[in-house]
């Protein structure tokens, strides 16, 4: 008889013969113990807190991304007609070219301000919520790391601009290496990182060491495993 690989696997896998299609509390993973049974060594945020927290962070991120356009309009009005709304004189007659130049100049300033806000917010959230990562086991029921990481990922959405990310405009430049160095990554000299983009970019930069004159492109540097809830 011809024995298929599947039959060999079924014969050798003793546990699969006794696999139960129904489960009880003994089948819960660390996340289930922490989130559903509340059996964690720290305070796990309940669903009724996670929903408003996620909405609040999303609104904050939207506000930051709306700032350049709204701020440019307000700044242009201040330059053209005066800073104080109550004393503005709208009798001045500006040409379309003058208005366009002023608005373009204003948008460049407000866009630069958005980039600075993104950098400060993302970097500050990383070090405030996570700190310096170290090797170890960080299960949901014994460590608050996973919960803090989930919140950090909400803040990191500030780098997203629809289908693109702010980091997409830094790929392959020294700015990319400097950005991850500030996140704790050890990067040598003369490195070219993700010149054609990265998906995803490293999420644990402190655990990565890159030597001198290295080029990394179209590659994923992942430093974690999540096997059956063991992180």
PDB file of C-alpha atoms in Angstrom:
ATOM      1  CA  UNK A   1       0.000   0.000   0.000  1.00  0.00           C
ATOM      2  CA  UNK A   2       1.043   3.577  -0.623  1.00  0.00           C
ATOM      3  CA  UNK A   3       1.267   5.599   2.594  1.00  0.00           C
ATOM      4  CA  UNK A   4       0.737   9.323   2.165  1.00  0.00           C
ATOM      5  CA  UNK A   5       2.649  11.923   4.208  1.00  0.00           C
ATOM      6  CA  UNK A   6      -0.637  12.855   5.868  1.00  0.00           C
ATOM      7  CA  UNK A   7      -1.126   9.302   7.115  1.00  0.00           C
ATOM      8  CA  UNK A   8       2.421   9.218   8.491  1.00  0.00           C
ATOM      9  CA  UNK A   9       1.789  12.509  10.265  1.00  0.00           C
ATOM     10  CA  UNK A  10      -1.464  11.216  11.765  1.00  0.00           C
ATOM     11  CA  UNK A  11       0.226   8.037  12.981  1.00  0.00           C
ATOM     12  CA  UNK A  12       3.131   9.858  14.612  1.00  0.00           C
ATOM     13  CA  UNK A  13       1.115  12.709  16.077  1.00  0.00           C
ATOM     14  CA  UNK A  14      -0.349  11.062  19.155  1.00  0.00           C
ATOM     15  CA  UNK A  15      -1.864  14.312  20.411  1.00  0.00           C
ATOM     16  CA  UNK A  16      -3.966  14.746  17.258  1.00  0.00           C
ATOM     17  CA  UNK A  17      -5.770  11.463  17.948  1.00  0.00           C
ATOM     18  CA  UNK A  18      -6.975  12.802  21.285  1.00  0.00           C
ATOM     19  CA  UNK A  19      -7.699  16.322  20.095  1.00  0.00           C
ATOM     20  CA  UNK A  20     -10.938  17.696  21.503  1.00  0.00           C
ATOM     21  CA  UNK A  21     -13.132  19.921  19.390  1.00  0.00           C
ATOM     22  CA  UNK A  22     -14.603  21.442  22.539  1.00  0.00           C
ATOM     23  CA  UNK A  23     -12.711  23.227  25.274  1.00  0.00           C
ATOM     24  CA  UNK A  24     -13.018  24.626  28.755  1.00  0.00           C
ATOM     25  CA  UNK A  25     -11.013  27.006  30.903  1.00  0.00           C
ATOM     26  CA  UNK A  26      -7.985  24.689  30.701  1.00  0.00           C
ATOM     27  CA  UNK A  27      -7.584  25.452  26.974  1.00  0.00           C
ATOM     28  CA  UNK A  28      -7.292  29.203  27.464  1.00  0.00           C
ATOM     29  CA  UNK A  29      -4.137  30.861  26.229  1.00  0.00           C
ATOM     30  CA  UNK A  30      -2.381  33.543  28.329  1.00  0.00           C
ATOM     31  CA  UNK A  31      -4.409  36.258  26.574  1.00  0.00           C
ATOM     32  CA  UNK A  32      -7.676  34.551  27.483  1.00  0.00           C
ATOM     33  CA  UNK A  33      -6.603  34.207  31.103  1.00  0.00           C
ATOM     34  CA  UNK A  34      -5.654  37.867  31.277  1.00  0.00           C
ATOM     35  CA  UNK A  35      -8.465  39.463  29.273  1.00  0.00           C
ATOM     36  CA  UNK A  36     -11.485  37.209  29.874  1.00  0.00           C
ATOM     37  CA  UNK A  37     -10.789  35.635  33.259  1.00  0.00           C
ATOM     38  CA  UNK A  38      -8.909  38.646  34.683  1.00  0.00           C
ATOM     39  CA  UNK A  39      -6.160  36.369  35.998  1.00  0.00           C
ATOM     40  CA  UNK A  40      -3.181  38.593  35.281  1.00  0.00           C
ATOM     41  CA  UNK A  41      -0.481  39.964  37.548  1.00  0.00           C
ATOM     42  CA  UNK A  42      -1.304  43.524  36.428  1.00  0.00           C
ATOM     43  CA  UNK A  43      -4.374  45.587  35.541  1.00  0.00           C
ATOM     44  CA  UNK A  44      -5.700  44.590  32.111  1.00  0.00           C
ATOM     45  CA  UNK A  45      -7.731  47.307  30.436  1.00  0.00           C
ATOM     46  CA  UNK A  46     -11.317  46.097  29.937  1.00  0.00           C
ATOM     47  CA  UNK A  47     -13.184  46.434  26.665  1.00  0.00           C
ATOM     48  CA  UNK A  48     -15.243  49.391  27.881  1.00  0.00           C
ATOM     49  CA  UNK A  49     -11.988  51.308  28.376  1.00  0.00           C
ATOM     50  CA  UNK A  50     -10.218  50.083  25.249  1.00  0.00           C
ATOM     51  CA  UNK A  51     -12.947  51.373  22.920  1.00  0.00           C
ATOM     52  CA  UNK A  52     -12.875  55.037  24.077  1.00  0.00           C
ATOM     53  CA  UNK A  53      -9.073  54.890  24.347  1.00  0.00           C
ATOM     54  CA  UNK A  54      -8.776  53.749  20.743  1.00  0.00           C
ATOM     55  CA  UNK A  55     -11.250  56.402  19.578  1.00  0.00           C
ATOM     56  CA  UNK A  56      -9.426  59.134  21.506  1.00  0.00           C
ATOM     57  CA  UNK A  57      -6.049  58.194  20.029  1.00  0.00           C
ATOM     58  CA  UNK A  58      -7.569  57.974  16.533  1.00  0.00           C
ATOM     59  CA  UNK A  59      -9.080  61.452  16.901  1.00  0.00           C
ATOM     60  CA  UNK A  60      -5.755  62.780  18.136  1.00  0.00           C
ATOM     61  CA  UNK A  61      -3.941  61.293  15.138  1.00  0.00           C
ATOM     62  CA  UNK A  62      -6.545  62.738  12.744  1.00  0.00           C
ATOM     63  CA  UNK A  63      -6.118  66.155  14.356  1.00  0.00           C
ATOM     64  CA  UNK A  64      -2.362  66.057  13.831  1.00  0.00           C
ATOM     65  CA  UNK A  65      -2.781  65.147  10.159  1.00  0.00           C
ATOM     66  CA  UNK A  66      -5.447  67.828   9.625  1.00  0.00           C
ATOM     67  CA  UNK A  67      -3.248  70.508  11.175  1.00  0.00           C
ATOM     68  CA  UNK A  68      -1.143  71.354   8.059  1.00  0.00           C
ATOM     69  CA  UNK A  69      -4.120  72.292   5.867  1.00  0.00           C
ATOM     70  CA  UNK A  70      -6.147  74.087   8.534  1.00  0.00           C
ATOM     71  CA  UNK A  71      -3.055  75.739   9.966  1.00  0.00           C
ATOM     72  CA  UNK A  72      -1.920  76.872   6.511  1.00  0.00           C
ATOM     73  CA  UNK A  73      -5.269  78.566   5.864  1.00  0.00           C
ATOM     74  CA  UNK A  74      -5.178  80.368   9.205  1.00  0.00           C
ATOM     75  CA  UNK A  75      -1.533  81.359   8.817  1.00  0.00           C
ATOM     76  CA  UNK A  76      -2.155  82.675   5.299  1.00  0.00           C
ATOM     77  CA  UNK A  77      -5.028  84.787   6.577  1.00  0.00           C
ATOM     78  CA  UNK A  78      -2.814  86.197   9.321  1.00  0.00           C
ATOM     79  CA  UNK A  79      -0.056  87.072   6.838  1.00  0.00           C
ATOM     80  CA  UNK A  80      -2.408  88.643   4.293  1.00  0.00           C
ATOM     81  CA  UNK A  81      -4.897  90.431   6.524  1.00  0.00           C
ATOM     82  CA  UNK A  82      -3.433  90.567  10.022  1.00  0.00           C
ATOM     83  CA  UNK A  83      -3.067  88.260  12.990  1.00  0.00           C
ATOM     84  CA  UNK A  84      -6.089  89.410  15.005  1.00  0.00           C
ATOM     85  CA  UNK A  85      -9.455  88.437  13.563  1.00  0.00           C
ATOM     86  CA  UNK A  86     -11.189  91.512  14.990  1.00  0.00           C
ATOM     87  CA  UNK A  87      -8.819  93.987  13.328  1.00  0.00           C
ATOM     88  CA  UNK A  88      -8.363  92.352   9.929  1.00  0.00           C
ATOM     89  CA  UNK A  89      -8.736  94.575   6.890  1.00  0.00           C
ATOM     90  CA  UNK A  90     -10.117  92.627   3.935  1.00  0.00           C
ATOM     91  CA  UNK A  91     -10.007  95.613   1.573  1.00  0.00           C
ATOM     92  CA  UNK A  92      -6.607  94.572   0.216  1.00  0.00           C
ATOM     93  CA  UNK A  93      -6.798  93.128  -3.277  1.00  0.00           C
ATOM     94  CA  UNK A  94      -4.202  90.371  -3.767  1.00  0.00           C
ATOM     95  CA  UNK A  95      -3.568  88.573  -7.016  1.00  0.00           C
ATOM     96  CA  UNK A  96      -4.094  84.832  -7.351  1.00  0.00           C
ATOM     97  CA  UNK A  97      -0.338  84.295  -7.649  1.00  0.00           C
ATOM     98  CA  UNK A  98       0.319  86.178  -4.398  1.00  0.00           C
ATOM     99  CA  UNK A  99      -2.301  84.174  -2.528  1.00  0.00           C
ATOM    100  CA  UNK A 100      -0.942  80.918  -3.940  1.00  0.00           C
ATOM    101  CA  UNK A 101       2.646  81.735  -2.925  1.00  0.00           C
ATOM    102  CA  UNK A 102       1.595  82.723   0.603  1.00  0.00           C
ATOM    103  CA  UNK A 103      -0.520  79.570   1.054  1.00  0.00           C
ATOM    104  CA  UNK A 104       2.257  77.359  -0.310  1.00  0.00           C
ATOM    105  CA  UNK A 105       4.762  78.953   2.062  1.00  0.00           C
ATOM    106  CA  UNK A 106       2.334  78.555   4.966  1.00  0.00           C
ATOM    107  CA  UNK A 107       1.648  74.913   4.134  1.00  0.00           C
ATOM    108  CA  UNK A 108       5.368  74.122   4.016  1.00  0.00           C
ATOM    109  CA  UNK A 109       5.739  75.541   7.527  1.00  0.00           C
ATOM    110  CA  UNK A 110       2.715  73.721   8.947  1.00  0.00           C
ATOM    111  CA  UNK A 111       3.722  70.472   7.249  1.00  0.00           C
ATOM    112  CA  UNK A 112       7.167  70.760   8.822  1.00  0.00           C
ATOM    113  CA  UNK A 113       5.443  71.295  12.168  1.00  0.00           C
ATOM    114  CA  UNK A 114       3.432  68.096  11.603  1.00  0.00           C
ATOM    115  CA  UNK A 115       6.608  66.128  10.923  1.00  0.00           C
ATOM    116  CA  UNK A 116       8.140  67.432  14.137  1.00  0.00           C
ATOM    117  CA  UNK A 117       4.992  66.530  16.073  1.00  0.00           C
ATOM    118  CA  UNK A 118       5.015  63.027  14.569  1.00  0.00           C
ATOM    119  CA  UNK A 119       8.641  62.502  15.505  1.00  0.00           C
ATOM    120  CA  UNK A 120       8.211  63.735  19.089  1.00  0.00           C
ATOM    121  CA  UNK A 121       4.929  61.866  19.668  1.00  0.00           C
ATOM    122  CA  UNK A 122       6.059  58.515  18.267  1.00  0.00           C
ATOM    123  CA  UNK A 123       9.477  58.586  19.896  1.00  0.00           C
ATOM    124  CA  UNK A 124       8.050  59.816  23.197  1.00  0.00           C
ATOM    125  CA  UNK A 125       5.291  57.180  23.207  1.00  0.00           C
ATOM    126  CA  UNK A 126       7.811  54.439  22.498  1.00  0.00           C
ATOM    127  CA  UNK A 127      10.086  55.276  25.410  1.00  0.00           C
ATOM    128  CA  UNK A 128       7.218  56.164  27.765  1.00  0.00           C
ATOM    129  CA  UNK A 129       5.179  52.997  27.139  1.00  0.00           C
ATOM    130  CA  UNK A 130       7.839  50.398  26.322  1.00  0.00           C
ATOM    131  CA  UNK A 131      11.202  51.725  27.430  1.00  0.00           C
ATOM    132  CA  UNK A 132      14.168  49.586  26.427  1.00  0.00           C
ATOM    133  CA  UNK A 133      13.181  46.090  25.363  1.00  0.00           C
ATOM    134  CA  UNK A 134      15.105  43.121  26.721  1.00  0.00           C
ATOM    135  CA  UNK A 135      15.061  39.446  25.836  1.00  0.00           C
ATOM    136  CA  UNK A 136      12.582  37.367  27.788  1.00  0.00           C
ATOM    137  CA  UNK A 137       9.096  35.881  27.972  1.00  0.00           C
ATOM    138  CA  UNK A 138       6.229  38.370  28.018  1.00  0.00           C
ATOM    139  CA  UNK A 139       2.954  36.451  28.195  1.00  0.00           C
ATOM    140  CA  UNK A 140      -0.307  38.357  28.547  1.00  0.00           C
ATOM    141  CA  UNK A 141      -1.077  36.930  31.984  1.00  0.00           C
ATOM    142  CA  UNK A 142       2.341  37.632  33.519  1.00  0.00           C
ATOM    143  CA  UNK A 143       3.577  40.815  31.838  1.00  0.00           C
ATOM    144  CA  UNK A 144       1.981  44.092  30.797  1.00  0.00           C
ATOM    145  CA  UNK A 145       4.332  44.366  27.805  1.00  0.00           C
ATOM    146  CA  UNK A 146       1.836  43.110  25.218  1.00  0.00           C
ATOM    147  CA  UNK A 147      -0.853  45.519  26.411  1.00  0.00           C
ATOM    148  CA  UNK A 148       1.552  48.466  26.333  1.00  0.00           C
ATOM    149  CA  UNK A 149       2.746  47.409  22.884  1.00  0.00           C
ATOM    150  CA  UNK A 150      -0.833  47.378  21.570  1.00  0.00           C
ATOM    151  CA  UNK A 151      -1.330  50.934  22.826  1.00  0.00           C
ATOM    152  CA  UNK A 152       1.971  51.978  21.257  1.00  0.00           C
ATOM    153  CA  UNK A 153       0.819  50.620  17.894  1.00  0.00           C
ATOM    154  CA  UNK A 154      -2.201  52.926  18.096  1.00  0.00           C
ATOM    155  CA  UNK A 155       0.119  55.897  18.534  1.00  0.00           C
ATOM    156  CA  UNK A 156       2.363  54.668  15.720  1.00  0.00           C
ATOM    157  CA  UNK A 157      -0.536  55.093  13.296  1.00  0.00           C
ATOM    158  CA  UNK A 158       0.422  58.753  13.343  1.00  0.00           C
ATOM    159  CA  UNK A 159       3.105  57.861  10.778  1.00  0.00           C
ATOM    160  CA  UNK A 160       0.430  56.658   8.333  1.00  0.00           C
ATOM    161  CA  UNK A 161      -0.906  58.895   5.586  1.00  0.00           C
ATOM    162  CA  UNK A 162      -3.509  56.758   3.819  1.00  0.00           C
ATOM    163  CA  UNK A 163      -1.547  54.108   1.882  1.00  0.00           C
ATOM    164  CA  UNK A 164       1.828  55.656   2.622  1.00  0.00           C
ATOM    165  CA  UNK A 165       3.905  56.149   5.728  1.00  0.00           C
ATOM    166  CA  UNK A 166       6.160  59.042   6.640  1.00  0.00           C
ATOM    167  CA  UNK A 167       8.970  56.488   6.835  1.00  0.00           C
ATOM    168  CA  UNK A 168       8.451  55.729   3.137  1.00  0.00           C
ATOM    169  CA  UNK A 169       9.987  59.114   2.365  1.00  0.00           C
ATOM    170  CA  UNK A 170      13.071  58.345   4.473  1.00  0.00           C
ATOM    171  CA  UNK A 171      13.961  54.906   3.130  1.00  0.00           C
ATOM    172  CA  UNK A 172      17.533  54.423   1.981  1.00  0.00           C
ATOM    173  CA  UNK A 173      18.678  57.713   3.511  1.00  0.00           C
ATOM    174  CA  UNK A 174      20.786  58.410   6.614  1.00  0.00           C
ATOM    175  CA  UNK A 175      17.574  59.644   8.258  1.00  0.00           C
ATOM    176  CA  UNK A 176      16.261  56.073   8.396  1.00  0.00           C
ATOM    177  CA  UNK A 177      19.345  54.864  10.262  1.00  0.00           C
ATOM    178  CA  UNK A 178      19.173  57.842  12.628  1.00  0.00           C
ATOM    179  CA  UNK A 179      15.471  57.184  13.292  1.00  0.00           C
ATOM    180  CA  UNK A 180      16.033  53.586  14.373  1.00  0.00           C
ATOM    181  CA  UNK A 181      19.154  54.494  16.351  1.00  0.00           C
ATOM    182  CA  UNK A 182      16.959  56.787  18.446  1.00  0.00           C
ATOM    183  CA  UNK A 183      14.711  53.765  19.029  1.00  0.00           C
ATOM    184  CA  UNK A 184      17.630  51.775  20.416  1.00  0.00           C
ATOM    185  CA  UNK A 185      18.837  49.904  17.330  1.00  0.00           C
ATOM    186  CA  UNK A 186      22.595  49.351  16.994  1.00  0.00           C
ATOM    187  CA  UNK A 187      23.509  50.401  13.454  1.00  0.00           C
ATOM    188  CA  UNK A 188      27.022  50.727  12.053  1.00  0.00           C
ATOM    189  CA  UNK A 189      28.399  53.276   9.620  1.00  0.00           C
ATOM    190  CA  UNK A 190      27.460  53.680   5.944  1.00  0.00           C
ATOM    191  CA  UNK A 191      24.310  51.543   6.062  1.00  0.00           C
ATOM    192  CA  UNK A 192      21.499  51.662   3.523  1.00  0.00           C
ATOM    193  CA  UNK A 193      18.206  50.549   5.047  1.00  0.00           C
ATOM    194  CA  UNK A 194      15.135  49.606   3.000  1.00  0.00           C
ATOM    195  CA  UNK A 195      15.776  51.802  -0.072  1.00  0.00           C
ATOM    196  CA  UNK A 196      12.602  50.458  -1.712  1.00  0.00           C
ATOM    197  CA  UNK A 197      10.531  50.348   1.470  1.00  0.00           C
ATOM    198  CA  UNK A 198       9.895  47.925   4.300  1.00  0.00           C
ATOM    199  CA  UNK A 199       6.777  45.973   5.232  1.00  0.00           C
ATOM    200  CA  UNK A 200       6.782  45.888   8.128  1.00  0.00           C
ATOM    201  CA  UNK A 201       9.600  47.925   9.581  1.00  0.00           C
ATOM    202  CA  UNK A 202      11.289  46.437  12.689  1.00  0.00           C
ATOM    203  CA  UNK A 203       9.160  46.576  15.815  1.00  0.00           C
ATOM    204  CA  UNK A 204      11.921  45.582  18.269  1.00  0.00           C
ATOM    205  CA  UNK A 205      14.872  47.739  17.150  1.00  0.00           C
ATOM    206  CA  UNK A 206      16.693  47.394  20.482  1.00  0.00           C
ATOM    207  CA  UNK A 207      17.229  43.688  19.802  1.00  0.00           C
ATOM    208  CA  UNK A 208      18.799  44.272  16.372  1.00  0.00           C
ATOM    209  CA  UNK A 209      22.461  44.855  15.615  1.00  0.00           C
ATOM    210  CA  UNK A 210      23.531  45.910  12.110  1.00  0.00           C
ATOM    211  CA  UNK A 211      27.227  46.136  11.241  1.00  0.00           C
ATOM    212  CA  UNK A 212      29.100  48.614   9.069  1.00  0.00           C
ATOM    213  CA  UNK A 213      28.318  49.048   5.371  1.00  0.00           C
ATOM    214  CA  UNK A 214      25.233  46.842   5.400  1.00  0.00           C
ATOM    215  CA  UNK A 215      22.357  47.041   2.949  1.00  0.00           C
ATOM    216  CA  UNK A 216      18.940  45.692   3.919  1.00  0.00           C
ATOM    217  CA  UNK A 217      16.071  45.750   1.462  1.00  0.00           C
ATOM    218  CA  UNK A 218      12.827  43.851   1.107  1.00  0.00           C
ATOM    219  CA  UNK A 219      13.592  41.984   4.309  1.00  0.00           C
ATOM    220  CA  UNK A 220      11.818  41.616   7.635  1.00  0.00           C
ATOM    221  CA  UNK A 221      13.737  41.822  10.889  1.00  0.00           C
ATOM    222  CA  UNK A 222      11.435  40.215  13.469  1.00  0.00           C
ATOM    223  CA  UNK A 223      12.664  39.463  16.983  1.00  0.00           C
ATOM    224  CA  UNK A 224       9.617  37.843  18.558  1.00  0.00           C
ATOM    225  CA  UNK A 225       7.632  34.613  18.456  1.00  0.00           C
ATOM    226  CA  UNK A 226       4.046  34.106  19.522  1.00  0.00           C
ATOM    227  CA  UNK A 227       3.508  30.354  19.750  1.00  0.00           C
ATOM    228  CA  UNK A 228       0.273  29.221  21.380  1.00  0.00           C
ATOM    229  CA  UNK A 229       0.117  32.452  23.338  1.00  0.00           C
ATOM    230  CA  UNK A 230       3.708  32.266  24.586  1.00  0.00           C
ATOM    231  CA  UNK A 231       5.256  35.594  23.576  1.00  0.00           C
TER     232      UNK A 231
END
